[in-house]
Coordinates of C-alpha atoms in Angstrom, one line a residue:
Chain A
M130 CA 0.0 0.0 0.0
F131 CA 1.4 3.3 -1.0
T132 CA 1.0 6.5 1.0
P133 CA -0.2 9.5 -1.1
K134 CA 3.3 10.9 -0.8
E135 CA 5.0 7.8 -2.0
R136 CA 2.5 7.4 -4.8
L137 CA 3.0 10.9 -6.1
H138 CA 6.8 10.8 -5.7
N139 CA 7.1 7.5 -7.4
T140 CA 4.8 8.6 -10.3
L141 CA 6.8 11.8 -10.8
T142 CA 10.1 10.0 -10.8
G143 CA 9.2 7.1 -13.0
K144 CA 8.9 4.4 -10.4
A145 CA 6.1 2.0 -9.9
A146 CA 2.9 3.0 -8.1
D147 CA -0.4 1.2 -7.5
R148 CA -2.5 3.8 -9.5
P149 CA -2.2 7.4 -10.7
P150 CA -2.4 10.0 -7.9
V151 CA -5.2 12.6 -8.1
I152 CA -4.0 16.1 -7.0
C153 CA -4.7 19.8 -7.1
P154 CA -1.3 21.5 -6.8
G155 CA -2.4 24.9 -5.4
G156 CA -1.5 28.4 -6.6
M157 CA -3.5 29.1 -9.8
M158 CA -4.9 25.6 -9.5
N159 CA -6.3 25.5 -6.0
A160 CA -9.4 23.8 -4.8
A161 CA -10.4 26.3 -2.1
V162 CA -14.0 26.4 -3.3
V163 CA -16.8 28.1 -1.6
G164 CA -18.4 24.7 -0.7
V165 CA -15.4 23.8 1.4
M166 CA -15.0 27.1 3.1
N167 CA -18.7 27.4 4.1
K168 CA -18.5 23.9 5.5
T169 CA -15.5 24.4 7.7
G170 CA -15.5 28.2 8.4
N171 CA -11.9 28.6 7.4
T172 CA -12.2 31.1 4.7
L173 CA -10.5 33.4 2.1
P174 CA -9.3 36.0 2.0
D175 CA -8.1 35.4 5.6
A176 CA -6.2 32.3 4.5
H177 CA -4.0 34.4 2.2
Y178 CA -2.3 36.1 5.1
T179 CA -1.3 33.9 8.0
A180 CA 0.2 30.4 8.3
E181 CA -2.4 29.3 10.7
A182 CA -5.4 30.2 8.5
M183 CA -3.5 28.9 5.4
S184 CA -2.7 25.6 7.0
N185 CA -6.3 25.2 8.2
L186 CA -7.8 25.8 4.8
A187 CA -5.2 23.7 3.0
Y188 CA -6.1 20.8 5.3
D189 CA -9.8 21.4 4.8
V190 CA -9.4 21.3 1.1
H191 CA -7.5 18.1 1.2
E192 CA -9.9 16.5 3.6
N193 CA -13.1 17.5 1.8
T194 CA -12.2 17.2 -1.8
G195 CA -10.3 14.0 -1.7
F196 CA -7.2 15.5 -3.5
E197 CA -4.2 13.6 -2.3
N198 CA -2.0 16.5 -1.5
F199 CA -1.9 19.9 0.2
G200 CA -1.8 22.7 -2.4
I201 CA -0.4 26.0 -1.2
P202 CA -0.9 28.9 -1.5
F203 CA -4.4 29.9 -2.9
C204 CA -3.3 32.6 -5.3
M205 CA -0.7 33.8 -7.8
T206 CA 0.2 37.0 -6.1
V207 CA 2.7 36.2 -3.3
E208 CA 5.7 36.6 -5.6
A209 CA 4.5 39.8 -7.3
E210 CA 3.6 41.4 -4.0
A211 CA 7.1 40.7 -2.6
L212 CA 8.6 42.3 -5.7
G213 CA 6.7 45.5 -5.4
S214 CA 3.2 45.3 -7.0
S215 CA 0.1 46.2 -5.1
I216 CA -2.5 43.4 -4.6
D217 CA -6.3 43.3 -4.4
F218 CA -6.9 40.4 -2.1
G219 CA -10.4 39.6 -3.4
S220 CA -13.0 38.0 -1.3
L221 CA -14.3 34.6 -0.3
K222 CA -15.2 33.7 -3.9
C223 CA -12.9 35.9 -5.9
E224 CA -9.2 35.2 -6.0
P225 CA -6.6 37.9 -5.4
K226 CA -5.2 39.8 -8.3
I227 CA -2.6 42.4 -9.2
Q228 CA -4.1 45.8 -8.4
E229 CA -1.2 47.7 -10.0
E230 CA 2.0 46.5 -11.5
R231 CA 5.0 48.1 -9.8
F232 CA 6.8 49.1 -13.0
A233 CA 5.7 50.6 -16.3
S234 CA 8.6 49.1 -18.3
V235 CA 11.3 46.5 -18.0
K236 CA 13.7 49.4 -18.1
D237 CA 12.3 50.8 -14.8
V238 CA 12.6 47.6 -12.7
T239 CA 14.7 48.0 -9.5
F240 CA 16.2 44.8 -8.4
M241 CA 15.7 43.7 -4.8
P242 CA 18.2 41.6 -3.0
D243 CA 17.9 37.8 -3.5
G244 CA 15.6 36.1 -1.1
S245 CA 13.0 38.9 -1.0
I246 CA 9.9 36.7 -1.5
E247 CA 10.5 34.5 1.6
K248 CA 11.1 37.6 3.7
T249 CA 7.6 39.0 3.2
S250 CA 4.9 38.0 5.7
R251 CA 2.9 36.1 3.1
G252 CA 6.0 34.4 1.7
E253 CA 6.8 33.4 5.3
A254 CA 3.3 32.2 5.8
V255 CA 3.5 29.9 2.8
I256 CA 6.8 28.4 4.0
Q257 CA 5.5 28.0 7.5
T258 CA 2.3 26.3 6.2
V259 CA 4.4 23.8 4.2
Y260 CA 6.5 23.2 7.3
T261 CA 3.5 22.6 9.6
L262 CA 1.5 20.4 7.3
S263 CA 4.4 18.3 6.2
R264 CA 5.4 17.6 9.8
K265 CA 1.9 17.0 11.0
H266 CA 0.9 14.8 8.0
P267 CA 4.0 13.2 6.7
D268 CA 2.1 10.8 4.4
I269 CA 0.4 13.6 2.5
P270 CA 2.6 15.5 0.0
A271 CA 2.7 19.3 0.5
I272 CA 3.0 21.0 -2.9
G273 CA 4.5 24.4 -3.0
S274 CA 3.2 26.3 -5.9
L275 CA 5.1 29.0 -7.7
T276 CA 3.8 31.6 -10.1
G277 CA 5.9 31.1 -13.2
P278 CA 8.7 33.4 -14.4
I279 CA 6.9 35.0 -17.3
S280 CA 3.7 35.5 -15.3
T281 CA 5.5 36.9 -12.3
A282 CA 7.5 39.3 -14.6
A283 CA 4.2 40.3 -16.2
S284 CA 2.8 40.9 -12.7
I285 CA 5.5 43.4 -11.8
V286 CA 5.7 45.2 -15.2
D287 CA 2.6 46.3 -17.0
P288 CA 1.8 43.2 -19.1
M289 CA 0.8 45.0 -22.3
I290 CA 4.1 46.8 -22.3
F291 CA 6.0 43.8 -21.1
L292 CA 4.8 41.6 -23.9
K293 CA 6.0 44.1 -26.5
Q294 CA 9.3 44.5 -24.7
L295 CA 9.9 40.8 -25.1
R296 CA 10.6 41.7 -28.7
R297 CA 11.7 45.3 -28.4
E298 CA 13.9 45.2 -25.3
R299 CA 15.2 41.7 -25.4
E300 CA 18.3 42.2 -23.3
K301 CA 16.5 44.1 -20.6
S302 CA 13.6 41.7 -20.6
H303 CA 16.0 38.8 -20.1
Q304 CA 17.6 40.6 -17.2
V305 CA 14.2 41.2 -15.5
I306 CA 13.0 37.6 -16.0
D307 CA 16.4 36.3 -14.8
Y308 CA 16.1 38.4 -11.7
V309 CA 12.5 37.1 -11.1
V310 CA 13.8 33.5 -11.7
N311 CA 16.6 33.9 -9.1
Q312 CA 14.0 35.2 -6.6
L313 CA 11.7 32.2 -7.4
I314 CA 14.6 29.7 -7.0
S315 CA 15.6 31.1 -3.6
Y316 CA 11.9 31.0 -2.5
A317 CA 11.6 27.4 -3.8
K318 CA 14.6 26.4 -1.8
Q319 CA 13.0 27.6 1.4
L320 CA 9.8 25.6 0.5
A321 CA 12.0 22.5 -0.2
D322 CA 14.0 22.9 3.0
N323 CA 10.8 23.2 5.0
G324 CA 9.1 20.0 3.7
A325 CA 7.6 20.6 0.3
A326 CA 7.4 17.3 -1.5
V327 CA 6.9 18.8 -4.9
I328 CA 7.3 22.2 -6.5
S329 CA 4.6 23.1 -9.0
I330 CA 5.0 26.0 -11.5
A331 CA 2.1 27.5 -13.4
D332 CA 2.8 30.2 -15.9
P333 CA -0.4 31.3 -17.5
T334 CA 1.1 34.3 -19.3
A335 CA 3.6 31.9 -21.0
T336 CA 1.3 30.1 -23.4
G337 CA 1.8 29.2 -27.0
E338 CA -1.2 31.3 -27.9
I339 CA 0.1 34.5 -26.3
L340 CA 3.8 34.2 -27.0
G341 CA 4.0 32.0 -30.1
P342 CA 6.5 29.2 -30.4
K343 CA 9.6 31.3 -31.0
M344 CA 9.2 33.5 -27.9
F345 CA 7.9 30.6 -25.8
E346 CA 11.2 28.9 -26.5
E347 CA 13.3 32.0 -26.0
Y348 CA 11.7 32.9 -22.7
A349 CA 9.4 30.3 -21.2
V350 CA 11.4 27.2 -21.9
L351 CA 14.7 28.8 -20.9
Y352 CA 13.5 30.2 -17.5
L353 CA 11.1 27.4 -16.6
N354 CA 14.0 25.0 -17.0
K355 CA 16.3 27.2 -15.0
I356 CA 13.9 26.9 -12.1
A357 CA 13.2 23.2 -12.6
D358 CA 16.9 22.4 -12.7
A359 CA 17.5 24.3 -9.5
V360 CA 14.7 22.5 -7.7
H361 CA 15.9 19.2 -9.0
E362 CA 19.2 20.0 -7.2
Y363 CA 17.2 20.1 -4.0
G364 CA 16.1 16.6 -4.8
I365 CA 12.5 17.5 -5.4
P366 CA 10.2 16.8 -8.5
V367 CA 8.7 19.6 -10.5
I368 CA 5.3 20.0 -12.1
I369 CA 5.0 22.5 -14.9
H370 CA 1.6 23.6 -16.0
I371 CA 1.1 25.2 -19.4
C372 CA -2.2 26.9 -20.1
G373 CA -4.2 27.0 -23.4
D374 CA -3.8 25.1 -26.7
V375 CA -0.3 23.6 -27.0
R376 CA -0.5 22.3 -30.6
M377 CA 1.9 25.0 -31.8
I378 CA 4.5 24.5 -29.1
K379 CA 4.9 20.7 -29.0
P380 CA 8.6 20.7 -29.8
Q381 CA 9.1 23.3 -27.1
L382 CA 7.2 21.3 -24.6
H383 CA 9.5 18.4 -25.3
Q384 CA 12.4 20.6 -24.1
L385 CA 10.8 21.3 -20.6
H386 CA 12.6 19.7 -17.7
G387 CA 9.6 19.2 -15.4
N388 CA 8.9 15.7 -14.1
V389 CA 5.4 16.0 -15.4
L390 CA 3.7 18.3 -17.9
S391 CA 0.2 19.6 -16.9
V392 CA -2.1 20.9 -19.6
D393 CA -5.5 22.5 -20.2
A394 CA -8.7 20.7 -21.0
M395 CA -8.6 21.1 -24.8
V396 CA -5.4 19.0 -25.1
D397 CA -5.8 15.3 -25.9
L398 CA -3.4 13.8 -23.4
K399 CA -3.1 10.5 -25.2
R400 CA -2.0 12.2 -28.3
L401 CA 0.3 14.6 -26.5
K402 CA 1.9 11.6 -24.8
D403 CA 2.5 9.9 -28.2
D404 CA 3.8 13.1 -29.7
L405 CA 6.2 13.8 -26.8
E406 CA 7.6 10.2 -26.7
N407 CA 6.1 9.3 -23.4
K408 CA 6.8 12.5 -21.4
R409 CA 4.9 12.2 -18.2
T410 CA 1.5 14.0 -18.4
M411 CA -0.9 15.5 -15.9
G412 CA -4.5 16.6 -16.2
N413 CA -7.0 17.4 -17.4
I414 CA -10.5 17.2 -16.2
S415 CA -12.3 20.2 -17.6
T416 CA -12.9 22.9 -15.0
Y417 CA -15.9 24.0 -17.0
L418 CA -17.4 20.5 -16.5
L419 CA -16.5 20.5 -12.9
E420 CA -18.4 23.8 -12.4
F421 CA -21.4 23.2 -14.7
G422 CA -21.6 19.4 -15.0
N423 CA -23.1 17.0 -12.5
A424 CA -21.3 14.4 -10.5
E425 CA -22.4 11.6 -12.8
K426 CA -20.9 13.3 -15.9
V427 CA -17.7 14.1 -14.0
Y428 CA -17.4 10.5 -12.9
Q429 CA -17.9 9.2 -16.5
R430 CA -15.4 11.7 -17.9
T431 CA -12.9 10.7 -15.3
K432 CA -13.2 7.0 -16.2
N433 CA -12.6 8.0 -19.8
L434 CA -9.5 10.0 -18.9
L435 CA -8.2 7.0 -17.0
T436 CA -8.0 5.1 -20.3
K437 CA -5.6 7.7 -21.7
N438 CA -2.5 6.7 -19.9
I439 CA -2.3 9.9 -17.9
D440 CA 0.3 9.8 -15.1
V441 CA -1.3 12.3 -12.7
L442 CA -5.0 13.2 -12.6
A443 CA -5.7 16.8 -11.9
P444 CA -8.0 19.7 -12.9
A445 CA -7.1 21.1 -16.3
C446 CA -6.7 24.6 -15.1
G447 CA -7.8 27.0 -12.3
L448 CA -11.0 25.8 -10.6
S449 CA -13.9 28.2 -10.3
T450 CA -14.6 28.9 -6.6
S451 CA -18.2 28.1 -7.2
T452 CA -17.4 24.5 -8.3
P453 CA -19.8 22.1 -6.5
L454 CA -17.9 20.0 -4.0
E455 CA -19.8 16.8 -5.0
N456 CA -18.4 17.2 -8.5
I457 CA -14.8 17.4 -7.2
T458 CA -15.3 14.3 -5.0
A459 CA -16.8 12.5 -8.0
F460 CA -13.6 13.2 -9.8
T461 CA -11.3 12.1 -7.0
T462 CA -13.4 9.0 -6.1
A463 CA -13.4 7.8 -9.7
V464 CA -9.6 7.8 -9.6
K465 CA -9.3 6.2 -6.2
E466 CA -11.6 3.3 -7.1
I467 CA -8.9 1.8 -9.4
Chain B
M133 CA 9.0 61.3 -56.6
T134 CA 5.5 61.6 -55.0
K135 CA 3.7 58.4 -54.4
T136 CA 0.2 58.0 -55.6
K137 CA -2.2 57.8 -52.8
H138 CA -2.8 54.1 -53.4
E139 CA 1.0 53.4 -53.3
L140 CA 1.1 55.4 -50.1
Y141 CA -1.9 53.5 -48.5
A142 CA -0.3 50.2 -49.3
L143 CA 3.0 51.2 -47.8
L144 CA 1.3 52.5 -44.7
S145 CA -0.6 49.3 -44.4
D146 CA 2.8 47.5 -44.7
A147 CA 4.3 49.7 -42.0
V148 CA 1.5 48.6 -39.6
V149 CA 1.9 45.0 -40.4
G150 CA 5.7 45.4 -40.2
M151 CA 5.4 47.0 -36.7
D152 CA 7.4 49.9 -38.0
E153 CA 6.4 53.1 -36.0
D154 CA 8.9 55.4 -37.7
T155 CA 7.8 54.5 -41.2
A156 CA 4.1 54.8 -40.2
A157 CA 4.8 58.2 -38.8
A158 CA 6.8 59.4 -41.9
L159 CA 4.1 58.1 -44.3
S160 CA 1.3 59.6 -42.4
R161 CA 3.1 63.0 -42.6
E162 CA 3.7 62.4 -46.2
A163 CA 0.0 61.8 -46.8
I164 CA -0.9 65.1 -45.1
G165 CA 1.9 66.9 -47.1
A166 CA 0.6 65.5 -50.4
G167 CA -2.9 66.6 -49.5
Y168 CA -4.4 63.2 -49.4
D169 CA -7.6 62.8 -47.4
A170 CA -6.8 61.9 -43.8
Y171 CA -9.9 59.8 -43.2
E172 CA -9.2 57.8 -46.3
T173 CA -5.6 57.4 -45.4
I174 CA -6.6 55.9 -42.1
E175 CA -9.2 53.6 -43.5
Q176 CA -7.3 52.3 -46.5
G177 CA -3.8 52.5 -45.0
L178 CA -3.6 52.2 -41.2
A179 CA -6.8 50.3 -40.5
K180 CA -6.2 48.0 -43.5
G181 CA -2.8 47.1 -42.0
M182 CA -4.3 46.3 -38.7
E183 CA -6.9 44.1 -40.3
R184 CA -4.1 42.2 -42.0
A185 CA -2.3 41.9 -38.7
G186 CA -5.5 40.5 -37.2
K187 CA -5.6 38.0 -39.9
L188 CA -2.0 37.0 -39.3
F189 CA -2.9 36.6 -35.6
D190 CA -5.8 34.4 -36.5
E191 CA -3.5 32.3 -38.7
S192 CA -1.0 31.9 -35.8
E193 CA 1.7 33.8 -37.8
Y194 CA 1.5 36.7 -35.3
F195 CA 1.0 36.4 -31.6
V196 CA 0.1 38.9 -28.8
P197 CA 3.4 40.8 -28.8
E198 CA 3.4 41.3 -32.5
L199 CA -0.2 42.4 -32.5
L200 CA 0.5 45.0 -29.8
M201 CA 3.4 46.3 -31.7
C202 CA 1.3 46.6 -34.9
A203 CA -1.2 48.6 -32.8
D204 CA 1.6 50.9 -31.7
A205 CA 2.5 51.7 -35.3
L206 CA -1.2 52.2 -36.1
N207 CA -1.6 54.6 -33.1
V208 CA 1.5 56.7 -34.2
G209 CA -0.2 57.2 -37.6
L210 CA -3.6 57.9 -36.1
D211 CA -2.1 60.6 -33.8
I212 CA -0.8 62.4 -36.9
L213 CA -3.8 61.9 -39.2
R214 CA -6.7 62.3 -36.9
P215 CA -6.4 66.1 -36.4
H216 CA -6.8 66.5 -40.1
I217 CA -10.1 64.7 -40.4
T218 CA -12.9 67.0 -41.3
T219 CA -16.0 66.8 -39.1
E220 CA -18.3 65.7 -42.0
E221 CA -16.1 62.7 -42.4
R222 CA -16.5 61.4 -38.9
S223 CA -18.9 58.6 -39.6
E224 CA -21.0 57.4 -36.8
K225 CA -19.1 54.9 -34.7
H226 CA -20.8 52.1 -33.0
R227 CA -20.3 52.3 -29.3
I228 CA -19.2 49.3 -27.2
V229 CA -18.9 49.0 -23.5
I230 CA -16.4 46.3 -22.5
G231 CA -15.2 44.9 -19.2
V232 CA -14.1 41.9 -17.2
I233 CA -16.9 40.6 -15.0
E234 CA -14.7 39.3 -12.2
G235 CA -11.0 39.8 -12.1
D236 CA -8.1 37.6 -12.5
T237 CA -4.4 38.4 -12.0
H238 CA -4.4 40.3 -15.3
D239 CA -6.7 41.4 -18.1
I240 CA -4.5 41.0 -21.2
G241 CA -7.3 39.4 -23.2
K242 CA -9.8 42.2 -22.6
N243 CA -7.2 44.8 -23.3
L244 CA -6.3 43.1 -26.6
V245 CA -9.9 43.0 -27.7
K246 CA -10.4 46.6 -26.8
L247 CA -7.4 47.6 -28.8
M248 CA -8.5 45.6 -31.9
L249 CA -12.0 47.0 -31.7
S250 CA -10.7 50.6 -31.5
A251 CA -8.4 49.9 -34.4
A252 CA -11.4 48.6 -36.3
G253 CA -13.2 51.9 -35.8
F254 CA -15.5 51.2 -32.8
D255 CA -15.9 53.6 -30.0
V256 CA -14.9 51.5 -27.0
I257 CA -15.7 52.3 -23.4
D258 CA -13.6 50.3 -21.0
L259 CA -15.2 49.6 -17.7
G260 CA -12.1 47.8 -16.4
R261 CA -12.1 44.7 -14.2
D262 CA -14.4 43.4 -11.5
V263 CA -17.3 45.0 -13.2
P264 CA -20.7 44.1 -11.5
P265 CA -23.6 43.3 -13.8
S266 CA -25.5 46.4 -12.7
V267 CA -22.6 48.6 -13.9
F268 CA -22.5 46.9 -17.3
V269 CA -26.2 47.7 -17.7
E270 CA -26.2 51.2 -16.3
R271 CA -23.2 52.3 -18.4
A272 CA -24.5 50.7 -21.6
I273 CA -27.8 52.6 -21.1
K274 CA -26.0 55.9 -20.2
E275 CA -23.5 55.7 -23.1
E276 CA -26.2 54.5 -25.6
A277 CA -24.0 51.6 -26.5
K278 CA -24.9 49.2 -29.2
I279 CA -22.9 46.2 -27.9
I280 CA -22.0 45.0 -24.4
M281 CA -18.9 42.9 -24.4
I282 CA -18.1 40.8 -21.3
S283 CA -15.0 38.9 -20.6
S284 CA -14.4 36.3 -17.9
L285 CA -11.3 34.7 -16.8
M286 CA -10.3 31.2 -15.7
T287 CA -10.7 30.8 -12.1
T288 CA -13.6 33.0 -11.1
T289 CA -17.3 32.5 -11.4
M290 CA -19.0 33.2 -14.6
D291 CA -22.4 33.8 -13.0
G292 CA -22.1 37.5 -13.6
M293 CA -22.5 37.1 -17.4
E294 CA -25.9 35.5 -17.0
E295 CA -26.9 38.0 -14.4
T296 CA -26.1 40.8 -16.8
V297 CA -28.3 39.3 -19.5
Q298 CA -31.1 38.8 -16.9
L299 CA -30.8 42.3 -15.6
L300 CA -31.2 43.7 -19.2
H301 CA -34.5 41.7 -19.4
E302 CA -35.6 43.0 -16.0
K303 CA -35.0 46.5 -17.0
G304 CA -36.9 45.9 -20.2
V305 CA -33.9 46.9 -22.4
R306 CA -32.6 43.6 -23.5
E307 CA -33.4 44.3 -27.2
K308 CA -31.5 47.6 -27.1
F309 CA -28.2 45.9 -26.8
K310 CA -26.2 43.0 -28.3
V311 CA -24.4 41.0 -25.7
A312 CA -21.1 39.3 -26.6
V313 CA -19.0 37.1 -24.2
G314 CA -15.5 35.8 -24.3
G315 CA -12.6 34.7 -22.2
G316 CA -10.7 31.6 -21.2
P317 CA -13.5 29.3 -19.9
V318 CA -16.3 30.6 -22.1
S319 CA -17.6 28.8 -25.2
S320 CA -20.3 29.4 -27.8
G321 CA -22.4 26.8 -26.0
F322 CA -22.1 28.8 -22.8
A323 CA -23.0 32.0 -24.6
E324 CA -26.2 30.4 -26.0
K325 CA -27.0 28.9 -22.6
I326 CA -27.0 32.3 -20.9
G327 CA -28.9 34.0 -23.7
A328 CA -26.0 36.1 -25.1
D329 CA -25.9 37.1 -28.7
G330 CA -22.5 36.0 -29.5
Y331 CA -19.1 34.5 -28.5
A332 CA -15.6 35.2 -29.8
S333 CA -12.6 33.0 -29.1
N334 CA -10.0 35.6 -29.6
A335 CA -9.4 39.3 -30.3
N336 CA -9.6 39.1 -34.0
Q337 CA -12.8 37.1 -33.9
A338 CA -14.2 39.7 -31.5
V339 CA -13.8 42.3 -34.2
K340 CA -15.7 40.1 -36.7
L341 CA -18.4 39.4 -34.2
A342 CA -18.7 43.1 -33.3
N343 CA -19.1 43.9 -37.0
E344 CA -21.8 41.3 -37.4
L345 CA -23.6 42.4 -34.2
A346 CA -23.4 46.1 -35.2
Q347 CA -25.0 45.3 -38.6
S348 CA -27.7 43.1 -37.2
K349 CA -31.0 44.5 -36.0

């Protein structure tokens, strides 16, 4: 019998396991839905701020949804806040977002000393949560979620300007992203040292559809790999999630160094696996189905996904906070029945 | 040697497609200097170029950074040419109110749609992010808009889109507006389900949709 932690670790490192794990890694893809919070009373936005509230909610999510992990934090703003942007923390049902990016141009970015993310109170809260949960529940993998390098850079520099500057100000853009990456690596090390079983990176601004294959390769592949390589040195597996349609960037996906590649609902994972010569895949139950479908449909769809040789079962993208809890448990139950 | 106006329009269109702000500026000044009609220069030069850029975007030749740079070249030209448009030429523009119903970490998609609609000659009023259904409705009435465009992002609830449509019904003004929806999790099936008039999958499709909705009764 495998513990959830052994099962996930083995699956991500190519060793045998009894069945695929079913997880929700946190960050952009977190399962802190209204149904869980109303049931337990541990709510957002409070759980964005302190380790105690964050640990409680992360535990509630694990306990009530059936996902076989702790997924922390519940937003994509910890990094950008630390690097200077102002944050709107949202509400119980609306996730935090960038209120205003700190810089108008990559040329204006002031570089903070390395290790700045973990020095902020929210960065500390995430690390403390990973520490607490991984000590208290050693069999459940605590996943530390990072906002990817391109998305973080586009959260500290006005994204409409930043995207143009990827072409117009290449040298400076590289400098800024590299700075962001070094901050993320330092933060990931703290997460790893404090008990994170896996590091997950979601980079929703770095899609094939937004950047195109050339820039995806020049920026996203380069910097995602820099983080993945560093995390591997800490002995920890890496999940990389790429949003949107990936047909145009298949050769680039092949170059990613993550242990598993997580993708959106429109991607046929069986085909992707064939095209990528058996790269490990993760996904991809439609979050639209999870929100608007019923438990029976979710269950059937999950059974169908399980025929596709997917290594790790997970939602395809960020979950809507109004996703019914019974739909999520239909998903996790269908996997666990194997 | 002076270029004919058609030569100049073609070059201006190329400058937009080529993301070349300096050339777009120089050609726009040249058009004024040669006495060519500013409105026609915009329509047949700059706007044509942006239309071509949108097509390249649709065909996955251009991506978001390229489209944004084309828009910069377009805007440089517009700044030069617009002051020379005579009032009679200002054709009536259809007005669109646009916004994100509930926010995400950014609103790149909505901003891109806004930019493409403006380039295509629509008068776009941006309500920003986290826009409640009541504000969409109030502003659409106040601004006498023809189209309401609502975007939603991945991780938040999409209920607000349906509420907006219902609110238009409640106020008895549903038929005054066309409602279009878009964004990561939205589909044409969803648009139909909530009683919207249309769905667009990307910024260029949004322009096509807006043109269709503006023409329809």
